[in-house]
Amino acid sequence: MGERKGVSSSKVVFRKLLLFFFTMTSVLFVLSWFYVMRSTYRPHFIEYSLLPNSKHLSTLDGSKYDMQKQNVDSSFGNRAILVDSEDLKEGGRRKGPNGKEKVVKHRGKCHQNDELVIKVYMYDLPAEFHFGLLDWKPNGKSVWPDVRNNIPGYPGGLNLQHSIEFWLTLDVLASEFPEAPKARTVIRVQNSSEADIIYVPFFSSLSYNRYSKRRPNEMKNGNMILQEKLVKHLTAQEEWKRSGGKDHLILAHHPNSMLDARMKLWPATFILSDFGRYPPNIANVEKDVIAPYKHLIPSYLNDNSTFDTRPTLLYFQGAIYRKDGGLARQELFYLLKNEKDVHFSFGSIGKDGIKKATEGMRASKFCLNIAGDTPSSNRLFDAIASHCVPVIISDAIELPYEDVIDYSEFCIFVRTTDAIKENFLINFIRGISKKEWTRMWNMLKEIEHLFEFHFPSKENDAVQMIWQAVARKVPAMRLKLNRHGRFSRSPPSADKELKSIPLPRNFW
Ligand SMILES: *[C@@H]1O[C@H](CO)[C@@H](O)[C@H](O)[C@H]1NC(C)=O
Ligand SMILES: *[C@@H]1O[C@H](CO)[C@@H](O)[C@H](O)[C@H]1NC(C)=O
């Protein structure tokens, strides 16, 4: 008996030791995790270089949402570990773009992607949701125009900057024709079971621009009514019920579009301009796709300018905002208004403003992008089209296809808190050498085609880059769906709690 007691008490000691070790390791792990999180939690200025041969990396956006997002979808993130620590050190140290050659990550990669074709099932929504908004009327059975013969025109002016819905839908329609370009990234399939993604062709930005004004004696405006109809229609579809919307793609590029419907359709992947108006559980870097604005300023063809022939150092033209995000604009105005080679004026570009802005941007070395009432604007894409090196002061900005492009190669990022310090910005910009500027200007000319919208789409233009970005989301969608469906063949469980599997919170 005595011997037995001895054995069991040594067992207890052993167990206690084991428990102690376990606890210590856990504590150490948690601490190291926090350390990694903290050291990567630095907005902008830092190059988040991709690991070699790694295609599917999410970006760290450094926004205040980051920590919360970890909780939202902890199964897909792991973003913090993917930062190359050498680069981090260097990025933290450096004052501006260094001379080190770094390849824009899309090159090479996209050529591999030529074979990557995404299969899309597009709902045949009634025309009032898409081309009907362009005053096109279906004749015959099809709800779609024959885009080989007749493409309904999208309204011009400021509408165009959010016309992504139009270009993507045209691309899906065109993919069916035998004469479709070879370098396509999308192909329409008629059987939804064979599709990678279910595309919802609602022109939500146009619906917002056209119908969001309420007439005096109406309770709801046309835009709200259309969104209600869409939610009702979608949630009744077999495809939606099958996945809960997780494999659906919905367009909401205008920050105010889908204001009502998005709270109901959020399991889907959205195409957005930024996350400014979205809580992180509704939209985030992991789930959603950021698309560029269509620039309003014409492309600068045969740009023969040089550092010395662009007389203006820094250019800004924009509306003045008093809301929280836009305060920096006023501060910067007071800091910069007396600098001789800085153009800083308020007023949004209207119809005749485009010509002036075109001349202004083409005559400037650097173009300012300051957060307005949303973190993004078409100004960045106007600057790229003008080969005017963008200076981005917008801590919560999201950039299109940032998982394959290193924007620090051709943009300058400045934290808002730094930018509004006296003389900080102007000294920083003046400190950028002709050689550095020229390198970035050359890079702008190399990458500008990634932000051009075409019909038919061209190799690696904005249309195809957006589809490729969508394609990179597909594996994560699959994972979510498959996890969700594990028990689909089991008899239904009485216990509600067991119906969905919880996401893993840790590694053991
Ligand atoms: C659609 O595809 C699935 C899977 O490939 C197949 O089982 C089904 O029969 C197809 N449906 C039609 C109508 O062709
Ligand atoms: C660029 O080309 C245009 C016309 O082709 C010419 O008018 C202009 O002077 C040139 N600018 C420079 C800086 O060479």
mmCIF file of N, CA, C and O in Angstrom, residues 216-304:
data_model
loop_
_atom_site.group_PDB
_atom_site.id
_atom_site.type_symbol
_atom_site.label_atom_id
_atom_site.label_comp_id
_atom_site.label_asym_id
_atom_site.label_seq_id
_atom_site.Cartn_x
_atom_site.Cartn_y
_atom_site.Cartn_z
ATOM 1 N N PRO A 216 -41.025 64.308 -51.878
ATOM 2 C CA PRO A 216 -41.665 64.826 -50.668
ATOM 3 C C PRO A 216 -42.677 63.897 -50.009
ATOM 4 O O PRO A 216 -42.677 63.740 -48.792
ATOM 5 N N ASN A 217 -43.540 63.256 -50.794
ATOM 6 C CA ASN A 217 -44.604 62.485 -50.145
ATOM 7 C C ASN A 217 -44.313 60.978 -50.098
ATOM 8 O O ASN A 217 -45.216 60.177 -49.998
ATOM 9 N N GLU A 218 -43.040 60.622 -50.168
ATOM 10 C CA GLU A 218 -42.711 59.193 -50.117
ATOM 11 C C GLU A 218 -41.963 58.862 -48.839
ATOM 12 O O GLU A 218 -41.136 59.645 -48.374
ATOM 13 N N MET A 219 -42.236 57.684 -48.333
ATOM 14 C CA MET A 219 -41.564 57.250 -47.105
ATOM 15 C C MET A 219 -40.137 56.792 -47.407
ATOM 16 O O MET A 219 -39.219 57.012 -46.640
ATOM 17 N N LYS A 220 -39.976 56.123 -48.548
ATOM 18 C CA LYS A 220 -38.677 55.549 -48.884
ATOM 19 C C LYS A 220 -38.278 56.009 -50.279
ATOM 20 O O LYS A 220 -39.138 56.139 -51.152
ATOM 21 N N ASN A 221 -36.995 56.212 -50.472
ATOM 22 C CA ASN A 221 -36.542 56.568 -51.811
ATOM 23 C C ASN A 221 -36.357 55.302 -52.654
ATOM 24 O O ASN A 221 -36.351 54.179 -52.146
ATOM 25 N N GLY A 222 -36.179 55.513 -53.949
ATOM 26 C CA GLY A 222 -36.077 54.397 -54.880
ATOM 27 C C GLY A 222 -34.912 53.480 -54.575
ATOM 28 O O GLY A 222 -34.990 52.261 -54.770
ATOM 29 N N ASN A 223 -33.836 54.051 -54.072
ATOM 30 C CA ASN A 223 -32.650 53.264 -53.746
ATOM 31 C C ASN A 223 -32.932 52.301 -52.589
ATOM 32 O O ASN A 223 -32.534 51.135 -52.615
ATOM 33 N N MET A 224 -33.657 52.788 -51.585
ATOM 34 C CA MET A 224 -34.006 51.910 -50.452
ATOM 35 C C MET A 224 -34.928 50.784 -50.910
ATOM 36 O O MET A 224 -34.786 49.628 -50.486
ATOM 37 N N ILE A 225 -35.860 51.132 -51.779
ATOM 38 C CA ILE A 225 -36.819 50.122 -52.240
ATOM 39 C C ILE A 225 -36.106 49.026 -53.034
ATOM 40 O O ILE A 225 -36.355 47.838 -52.833
ATOM 41 N N LEU A 226 -35.182 49.451 -53.905
ATOM 42 C CA LEU A 226 -34.437 48.459 -54.693
ATOM 43 C C LEU A 226 -33.627 47.531 -53.790
ATOM 44 O O LEU A 226 -33.556 46.325 -54.016
ATOM 45 N N GLN A 227 -32.991 48.099 -52.767
ATOM 46 C CA GLN A 227 -32.201 47.265 -51.852
ATOM 47 C C GLN A 227 -33.075 46.264 -51.113
ATOM 48 O O GLN A 227 -32.686 45.110 -50.934
ATOM 49 N N GLU A 228 -34.246 46.712 -50.687
ATOM 50 C CA GLU A 228 -35.175 45.795 -50.015
ATOM 51 C C GLU A 228 -35.555 44.636 -50.935
ATOM 52 O O GLU A 228 -35.552 43.470 -50.535
ATOM 53 N N LYS A 229 -35.873 45.006 -52.177
ATOM 54 C CA LYS A 229 -36.237 43.985 -53.167
ATOM 55 C C LYS A 229 -35.088 43.003 -53.364
ATOM 56 O O LYS A 229 -35.293 41.803 -53.489
ATOM 57 N N LEU A 230 -33.881 43.538 -53.411
ATOM 58 C CA LEU A 230 -32.712 42.691 -53.651
ATOM 59 C C LEU A 230 -32.537 41.686 -52.508
ATOM 60 O O LEU A 230 -32.328 40.495 -52.741
ATOM 61 N N VAL A 231 -32.633 42.172 -51.283
ATOM 62 C CA VAL A 231 -32.460 41.285 -50.124
ATOM 63 C C VAL A 231 -33.503 40.175 -50.161
ATOM 64 O O VAL A 231 -33.187 38.988 -49.973
ATOM 65 N N LYS A 232 -34.747 40.559 -50.458
ATOM 66 C CA LYS A 232 -35.827 39.584 -50.496
ATOM 67 C C LYS A 232 -35.569 38.535 -51.590
ATOM 68 O O LYS A 232 -35.689 37.335 -51.360
ATOM 69 N N HIS A 233 -35.177 39.043 -52.751
ATOM 70 C CA HIS A 233 -34.921 38.165 -53.894
ATOM 71 C C HIS A 233 -33.749 37.216 -53.605
ATOM 72 O O HIS A 233 -33.856 36.009 -53.785
ATOM 73 N N LEU A 234 -32.658 37.795 -53.139
ATOM 74 C CA LEU A 234 -31.436 37.005 -52.929
ATOM 75 C C LEU A 234 -31.631 35.914 -51.898
ATOM 76 O O LEU A 234 -31.280 34.756 -52.119
ATOM 77 N N THR A 235 -32.177 36.300 -50.763
ATOM 78 C CA THR A 235 -32.271 35.340 -49.662
ATOM 79 C C THR A 235 -33.263 34.218 -49.972
ATOM 80 O O THR A 235 -33.293 33.215 -49.278
ATOM 81 N N ALA A 236 -34.039 34.403 -51.032
ATOM 82 C CA ALA A 236 -34.958 33.338 -51.432
ATOM 83 C C ALA A 236 -34.329 32.372 -52.433
ATOM 84 O O ALA A 236 -34.917 31.344 -52.766
ATOM 85 N N GLN A 237 -33.139 32.701 -52.936
ATOM 86 C CA GLN A 237 -32.516 31.858 -53.964
ATOM 87 C C GLN A 237 -31.876 30.603 -53.352
ATOM 88 O O GLN A 237 -31.322 30.665 -52.253
ATOM 89 N N GLU A 238 -31.921 29.529 -54.121
ATOM 90 C CA GLU A 238 -31.282 28.280 -53.690
ATOM 91 C C GLU A 238 -29.802 28.495 -53.380
ATOM 92 O O GLU A 238 -29.269 27.982 -52.397
ATOM 93 N N GLU A 239 -29.134 29.258 -54.261
ATOM 94 C CA GLU A 239 -27.690 29.479 -54.118
ATOM 95 C C GLU A 239 -27.376 30.180 -52.803
ATOM 96 O O GLU A 239 -26.398 29.861 -52.141
ATOM 97 N N TRP A 240 -28.201 31.137 -52.459
ATOM 98 C CA TRP A 240 -27.967 31.859 -51.203
ATOM 99 C C TRP A 240 -28.215 30.936 -50.009
ATOM 100 O O TRP A 240 -27.433 30.886 -49.057
ATOM 101 N N LYS A 241 -29.289 30.175 -50.076
ATOM 102 C CA LYS A 241 -29.631 29.292 -48.945
ATOM 103 C C LYS A 241 -28.545 28.233 -48.736
ATOM 104 O O LYS A 241 -28.237 27.866 -47.604
ATOM 105 N N ARG A 242 -27.994 27.783 -49.863
ATOM 106 C CA ARG A 242 -26.980 26.734 -49.800
ATOM 107 C C ARG A 242 -25.746 27.179 -49.020
ATOM 108 O O ARG A 242 -25.144 26.428 -48.273
ATOM 109 N N SER A 243 -25.348 28.442 -49.208
ATOM 110 C CA SER A 243 -24.085 28.916 -48.635
ATOM 111 C C SER A 243 -24.291 29.990 -47.575
ATOM 112 O O SER A 243 -23.319 30.442 -46.975
ATOM 113 N N GLY A 244 -25.524 30.400 -47.381
ATOM 114 C CA GLY A 244 -25.746 31.540 -46.492
ATOM 115 C C GLY A 244 -25.137 32.808 -47.060
ATOM 116 O O GLY A 244 -24.890 33.769 -46.329
ATOM 117 N N GLY A 245 -24.856 32.803 -48.336
ATOM 118 C CA GLY A 245 -24.290 33.997 -48.987
ATOM 119 C C GLY A 245 -22.778 34.049 -48.994
ATOM 120 O O GLY A 245 -22.184 34.958 -49.561
ATOM 121 N N LYS A 246 -22.131 33.049 -48.372
ATOM 122 C CA LYS A 246 -20.667 33.115 -48.204
ATOM 123 C C LYS A 246 -19.891 33.085 -49.507
ATOM 124 O O LYS A 246 -18.745 33.504 -49.548
ATOM 125 N N ASP A 247 -20.502 32.561 -50.574
ATOM 126 C CA ASP A 247 -19.785 32.535 -51.856
ATOM 127 C C ASP A 247 -20.351 33.561 -52.834
ATOM 128 O O ASP A 247 -20.172 33.443 -54.033
ATOM 129 N N HIS A 248 -21.031 34.573 -52.307
ATOM 130 C CA HIS A 248 -21.614 35.596 -53.162
ATOM 131 C C HIS A 248 -20.710 36.825 -53.256
ATOM 132 O O HIS A 248 -19.974 37.128 -52.312
ATOM 133 N N LEU A 249 -20.794 37.499 -54.380
ATOM 134 C CA LEU A 249 -20.010 38.710 -54.601
ATOM 135 C C LEU A 249 -20.969 39.867 -54.872
ATOM 136 O O LEU A 249 -21.789 39.805 -55.797
ATOM 137 N N ILE A 250 -20.850 40.909 -54.044
ATOM 138 C CA ILE A 250 -21.791 42.033 -54.122
ATOM 139 C C ILE A 250 -21.016 43.336 -54.272
ATOM 140 O O ILE A 250 -19.998 43.545 -53.600
ATOM 141 N N LEU A 251 -21.491 44.204 -55.139
ATOM 142 C CA LEU A 251 -20.803 45.466 -55.400
ATOM 143 C C LEU A 251 -21.375 46.584 -54.543
ATOM 144 O O LEU A 251 -22.590 46.779 -54.495
ATOM 145 N N ALA A 252 -20.500 47.302 -53.884
ATOM 146 C CA ALA A 252 -20.941 48.454 -53.094
ATOM 147 C C ALA A 252 -19.818 49.486 -53.106
ATOM 148 O O ALA A 252 -19.297 49.864 -52.059
ATOM 149 N N HIS A 253 -19.429 49.907 -54.292
ATOM 150 C CA HIS A 253 -18.233 50.753 -54.384
ATOM 151 C C HIS A 253 -18.457 52.152 -53.847
ATOM 152 O O HIS A 253 -17.606 52.695 -53.142
ATOM 153 N N HIS A 254 -19.587 52.754 -54.144
ATOM 154 C CA HIS A 254 -19.874 54.064 -53.556
ATOM 155 C C HIS A 254 -20.035 53.878 -52.046
ATOM 156 O O HIS A 254 -20.777 52.993 -51.616
ATOM 157 N N PRO A 255 -19.327 54.690 -51.253
ATOM 158 C CA PRO A 255 -19.374 54.465 -49.795
ATOM 159 C C PRO A 255 -20.794 54.485 -49.218
ATOM 160 O O PRO A 255 -21.037 53.893 -48.180
ATOM 161 N N ASN A 256 -21.713 55.168 -49.889
ATOM 162 C CA ASN A 256 -23.084 55.234 -49.374
ATOM 163 C C ASN A 256 -24.025 54.232 -50.022
ATOM 164 O O ASN A 256 -25.212 54.207 -49.707
ATOM 165 N N SER A 257 -23.506 53.436 -50.936
ATOM 166 C CA SER A 257 -24.410 52.488 -51.592
ATOM 167 C C SER A 257 -24.654 51.302 -50.662
ATOM 168 O O SER A 257 -23.860 51.036 -49.769
ATOM 169 N N MET A 258 -25.743 50.615 -50.859
ATOM 170 C CA MET A 258 -26.088 49.415 -50.076
ATOM 171 C C MET A 258 -26.160 49.700 -48.567
ATOM 172 O O MET A 258 -25.972 48.793 -47.763
ATOM 173 N N LEU A 259 -26.430 50.932 -48.230
ATOM 174 C CA LEU A 259 -26.446 51.319 -46.818
ATOM 175 C C LEU A 259 -27.374 50.437 -45.995
ATOM 176 O O LEU A 259 -27.069 50.077 -44.870
ATOM 177 N N ASP A 260 -28.511 50.075 -46.568
ATOM 178 C CA ASP A 260 -29.480 49.256 -45.831
ATOM 179 C C ASP A 260 -29.186 47.764 -46.007
ATOM 180 O O ASP A 260 -29.147 47.016 -45.041
ATOM 181 N N ALA A 261 -28.948 47.358 -47.256
ATOM 182 C CA ALA A 261 -28.847 45.923 -47.547
ATOM 183 C C ALA A 261 -27.593 45.287 -46.961
ATOM 184 O O ALA A 261 -27.586 44.109 -46.626
ATOM 185 N N ARG A 262 -26.525 46.056 -46.825
ATOM 186 C CA ARG A 262 -25.264 45.429 -46.406
ATOM 187 C C ARG A 262 -25.345 44.824 -45.012
ATOM 188 O O ARG A 262 -24.634 43.866 -44.710
ATOM 189 N N MET A 263 -26.202 45.358 -44.176
ATOM 190 C CA MET A 263 -26.324 44.788 -42.845
ATOM 191 C C MET A 263 -26.986 43.411 -42.890
ATOM 192 O O MET A 263 -26.901 42.649 -41.939
ATOM 193 N N LYS A 264 -27.648 43.116 -43.995
ATOM 194 C CA LYS A 264 -28.300 41.805 -44.123
ATOM 195 C C LYS A 264 -27.516 40.863 -45.019
ATOM 196 O O LYS A 264 -27.681 39.653 -44.945
ATOM 197 N N LEU A 265 -26.671 41.432 -45.884
ATOM 198 C CA LEU A 265 -25.993 40.585 -46.877
ATOM 199 C C LEU A 265 -24.514 40.383 -46.551
ATOM 200 O O LEU A 265 -23.753 39.886 -47.385
ATOM 201 N N TRP A 266 -24.095 40.742 -45.355
ATOM 202 C CA TRP A 266 -22.664 40.773 -45.045
ATOM 203 C C TRP A 266 -21.904 39.451 -45.133
ATOM 204 O O TRP A 266 -20.681 39.481 -45.268
ATOM 205 N N PRO A 267 -22.553 38.274 -45.080
ATOM 206 C CA PRO A 267 -21.703 37.077 -45.260
ATOM 207 C C PRO A 267 -21.025 37.057 -46.635
ATOM 208 O O PRO A 267 -20.016 36.389 -46.821
ATOM 209 N N ALA A 268 -21.577 37.799 -47.589
ATOM 210 C CA ALA A 268 -21.007 37.850 -48.938
ATOM 211 C C ALA A 268 -19.712 38.656 -48.940
ATOM 212 O O ALA A 268 -19.414 39.386 -48.007
ATOM 213 N N THR A 269 -18.960 38.502 -50.026
ATOM 214 C CA THR A 269 -17.785 39.338 -50.250
ATOM 215 C C THR A 269 -18.233 40.601 -50.974
ATOM 216 O O THR A 269 -18.950 40.538 -51.962
ATOM 217 N N PHE A 270 -17.823 41.744 -50.427
ATOM 218 C CA PHE A 270 -18.187 43.017 -51.054
ATOM 219 C C PHE A 270 -17.020 43.541 -51.884
ATOM 220 O O PHE A 270 -15.852 43.330 -51.533
ATOM 221 N N ILE A 271 -17.345 44.281 -52.924
ATOM 222 C CA ILE A 271 -16.337 45.061 -53.637
ATOM 223 C C ILE A 271 -16.526 46.510 -53.212
ATOM 224 O O ILE A 271 -17.592 47.090 -53.434
ATOM 225 N N LEU A 272 -15.507 47.067 -52.566
ATOM 226 C CA LEU A 272 -15.643 48.364 -51.905
ATOM 227 C C LEU A 272 -14.520 49.308 -52.298
ATOM 228 O O LEU A 272 -13.504 48.886 -52.859
ATOM 229 N N SER A 273 -14.711 50.585 -51.967
ATOM 230 C CA SER A 273 -13.612 51.539 -52.166
ATOM 231 C C SER A 273 -12.775 51.661 -50.893
ATOM 232 O O SER A 273 -11.584 51.928 -50.959
ATOM 233 N N ASP A 274 -13.397 51.508 -49.737
ATOM 234 C CA ASP A 274 -12.663 51.453 -48.465
ATOM 235 C C ASP A 274 -13.621 50.932 -47.390
ATOM 236 O O ASP A 274 -14.761 50.602 -47.689
ATOM 237 N N PHE A 275 -13.140 50.863 -46.160
ATOM 238 C CA PHE A 275 -13.989 50.339 -45.078
ATOM 239 C C PHE A 275 -14.503 51.447 -44.167
ATOM 240 O O PHE A 275 -14.975 51.190 -43.065
ATOM 241 N N GLY A 276 -14.382 52.688 -44.650
ATOM 242 C CA GLY A 276 -14.702 53.850 -43.810
ATOM 243 C C GLY A 276 -16.063 53.793 -43.139
ATOM 244 O O GLY A 276 -16.211 54.183 -41.990
ATOM 245 N N ARG A 277 -17.059 53.318 -43.852
ATOM 246 C CA ARG A 277 -18.416 53.348 -43.285
ATOM 247 C C ARG A 277 -18.856 51.975 -42.791
ATOM 248 O O ARG A 277 -20.051 51.732 -42.619
ATOM 249 N N TYR A 278 -17.908 51.062 -42.616
ATOM 250 C CA TYR A 278 -18.283 49.684 -42.271
ATOM 251 C C TYR A 278 -17.704 49.257 -40.931
ATOM 252 O O TYR A 278 -16.515 49.424 -40.687
ATOM 253 N N PRO A 279 -18.549 48.667 -40.086
ATOM 254 C CA PRO A 279 -17.977 48.025 -38.900
ATOM 255 C C PRO A 279 -17.180 46.789 -39.336
ATOM 256 O O PRO A 279 -17.513 46.189 -40.368
ATOM 257 N N PRO A 280 -16.132 46.424 -38.582
ATOM 258 C CA PRO A 280 -15.245 45.350 -39.039
ATOM 259 C C PRO A 280 -15.902 43.980 -39.171
ATOM 260 O O PRO A 280 -15.379 43.129 -39.884
ATOM 261 N N ASN A 281 -16.999 43.760 -38.520
ATOM 262 C CA ASN A 281 -17.641 42.450 -38.700
ATOM 263 C C ASN A 281 -18.463 42.395 -39.990
ATOM 264 O O ASN A 281 -18.779 41.314 -40.477
ATOM 265 N N ILE A 282 -18.750 43.543 -40.558
ATOM 266 C CA ILE A 282 -19.516 43.588 -41.808
ATOM 267 C C ILE A 282 -18.571 43.551 -43.011
ATOM 268 O O ILE A 282 -18.851 42.940 -44.034
ATOM 269 N N ALA A 283 -17.447 44.247 -42.896
ATOM 270 C CA ALA A 283 -16.478 44.251 -43.998
ATOM 271 C C ALA A 283 -15.073 44.340 -43.434
ATOM 272 O O ALA A 283 -14.829 45.053 -42.465
ATOM 273 N N ASN A 284 -14.152 43.610 -44.024
ATOM 274 C CA ASN A 284 -12.766 43.627 -43.557
ATOM 275 C C ASN A 284 -11.813 43.117 -44.635
ATOM 276 O O ASN A 284 -12.243 42.579 -45.655
ATOM 277 N N VAL A 285 -10.529 43.293 -44.394
ATOM 278 C CA VAL A 285 -9.509 42.974 -45.392
ATOM 279 C C VAL A 285 -9.561 41.504 -45.811
ATOM 280 O O VAL A 285 -9.294 41.163 -46.954
ATOM 281 N N GLU A 286 -9.884 40.638 -44.880
ATOM 282 C CA GLU A 286 -9.843 39.219 -45.200
ATOM 283 C C GLU A 286 -10.963 38.810 -46.154
ATOM 284 O O GLU A 286 -10.755 38.017 -47.062
ATOM 285 N N LYS A 287 -12.132 39.345 -45.912
ATOM 286 C CA LYS A 287 -13.307 38.887 -46.652
ATOM 287 C C LYS A 287 -13.530 39.657 -47.952
ATOM 288 O O LYS A 287 -13.999 39.084 -48.936
ATOM 289 N N ASP A 288 -13.204 40.925 -47.954
ATOM 290 C CA ASP A 288 -13.692 41.798 -49.024
ATOM 291 C C ASP A 288 -12.590 42.267 -49.960
ATOM 292 O O ASP A 288 -11.413 42.110 -49.678
ATOM 293 N N VAL A 289 -13.010 42.855 -51.059
ATOM 294 C CA VAL A 289 -12.080 43.244 -52.117
ATOM 295 C C VAL A 289 -12.161 44.761 -52.320
ATOM 296 O O VAL A 289 -13.252 45.312 -52.457
ATOM 297 N N ILE A 290 -11.001 45.394 -52.311
ATOM 298 C CA ILE A 290 -10.955 46.831 -52.567
ATOM 299 C C ILE A 290 -10.693 47.049 -54.054
ATOM 300 O O ILE A 290 -9.754 46.487 -54.624
ATOM 301 N N ALA A 291 -11.549 47.843 -54.674
ATOM 302 C CA ALA A 291 -11.381 48.145 -56.105
ATOM 303 C C ALA A 291 -10.991 49.609 -56.259
ATOM 304 O O ALA A 291 -11.394 50.448 -55.453
ATOM 305 N N PRO A 292 -10.203 49.916 -57.293
ATOM 306 C CA PRO A 292 -9.852 51.321 -57.502
ATOM 307 C C PRO A 292 -11.057 52.135 -57.973
ATOM 308 O O PRO A 292 -12.018 51.567 -58.487
ATOM 309 N N TYR A 293 -10.977 53.428 -57.800
ATOM 310 C CA TYR A 293 -11.933 54.322 -58.451
ATOM 311 C C TYR A 293 -11.518 54.410 -59.917
ATOM 312 O O TYR A 293 -10.343 54.271 -60.239
ATOM 313 N N LYS A 294 -12.474 54.686 -60.762
ATOM 314 C CA LYS A 294 -12.095 54.979 -62.141
ATOM 315 C C LYS A 294 -11.670 56.446 -62.164
ATOM 316 O O LYS A 294 -12.420 57.316 -61.734
ATOM 317 N N HIS A 295 -10.463 56.683 -62.632
ATOM 318 C CA HIS A 295 -9.993 58.074 -62.563
ATOM 319 C C HIS A 295 -10.770 58.960 -63.524
ATOM 320 O O HIS A 295 -11.220 58.520 -64.583
ATOM 321 N N LEU A 296 -10.913 60.222 -63.136
ATOM 322 C CA LEU A 296 -11.683 61.173 -63.940
ATOM 323 C C LEU A 296 -10.767 61.972 -64.856
ATOM 324 O O LEU A 296 -11.179 62.460 -65.893
ATOM 325 N N ILE A 297 -9.517 62.112 -64.428
ATOM 326 C CA ILE A 297 -8.553 62.861 -65.221
ATOM 327 C C ILE A 297 -7.996 61.947 -66.311
ATOM 328 O O ILE A 297 -7.677 60.791 -66.030
ATOM 329 N N PRO A 298 -7.915 62.446 -67.542
ATOM 330 C CA PRO A 298 -7.455 61.558 -68.618
ATOM 331 C C PRO A 298 -6.015 61.090 -68.418
ATOM 332 O O PRO A 298 -5.211 61.791 -67.805
ATOM 333 N N SER A 299 -5.729 59.911 -68.927
ATOM 334 C CA SER A 299 -4.367 59.372 -68.820
ATOM 335 C C SER A 299 -3.379 60.302 -69.517
ATOM 336 O O SER A 299 -3.709 60.912 -70.532
ATOM 337 N N TYR A 300 -2.194 60.381 -68.980
ATOM 338 C CA TYR A 300 -1.153 61.239 -69.551
ATOM 339 C C TYR A 300 -0.354 60.394 -70.547
ATOM 340 O O TYR A 300 0.573 59.676 -70.177
ATOM 341 N N LEU A 301 -0.750 60.492 -71.808
ATOM 342 C CA LEU A 301 -0.053 59.724 -72.838
ATOM 343 C C LEU A 301 1.214 60.486 -73.230
ATOM 344 O O LEU A 301 1.244 61.702 -73.182
ATOM 345 N N ASN A 302 2.209 59.775 -73.630
ATOM 346 C CA ASN A 302 3.480 60.379 -74.071
ATOM 347 C C ASN A 302 3.983 61.439 -73.090
ATOM 348 O O ASN A 302 4.303 62.553 -73.481
ATOM 349 N N ASP A 303 3.997 61.094 -71.860
ATOM 350 C CA ASP A 303 4.455 62.028 -70.818
ATOM 351 C C ASP A 303 5.949 62.276 -70.998
ATOM 352 O O ASP A 303 6.770 61.413 -70.716
ATOM 353 N N ASN A 304 6.278 63.475 -71.476
ATOM 354 C CA ASN A 304 7.690 63.794 -71.675
ATOM 355 C C ASN A 304 8.199 64.736 -70.583
ATOM 356 O O ASN A 304 9.216 65.397 -70.750
#
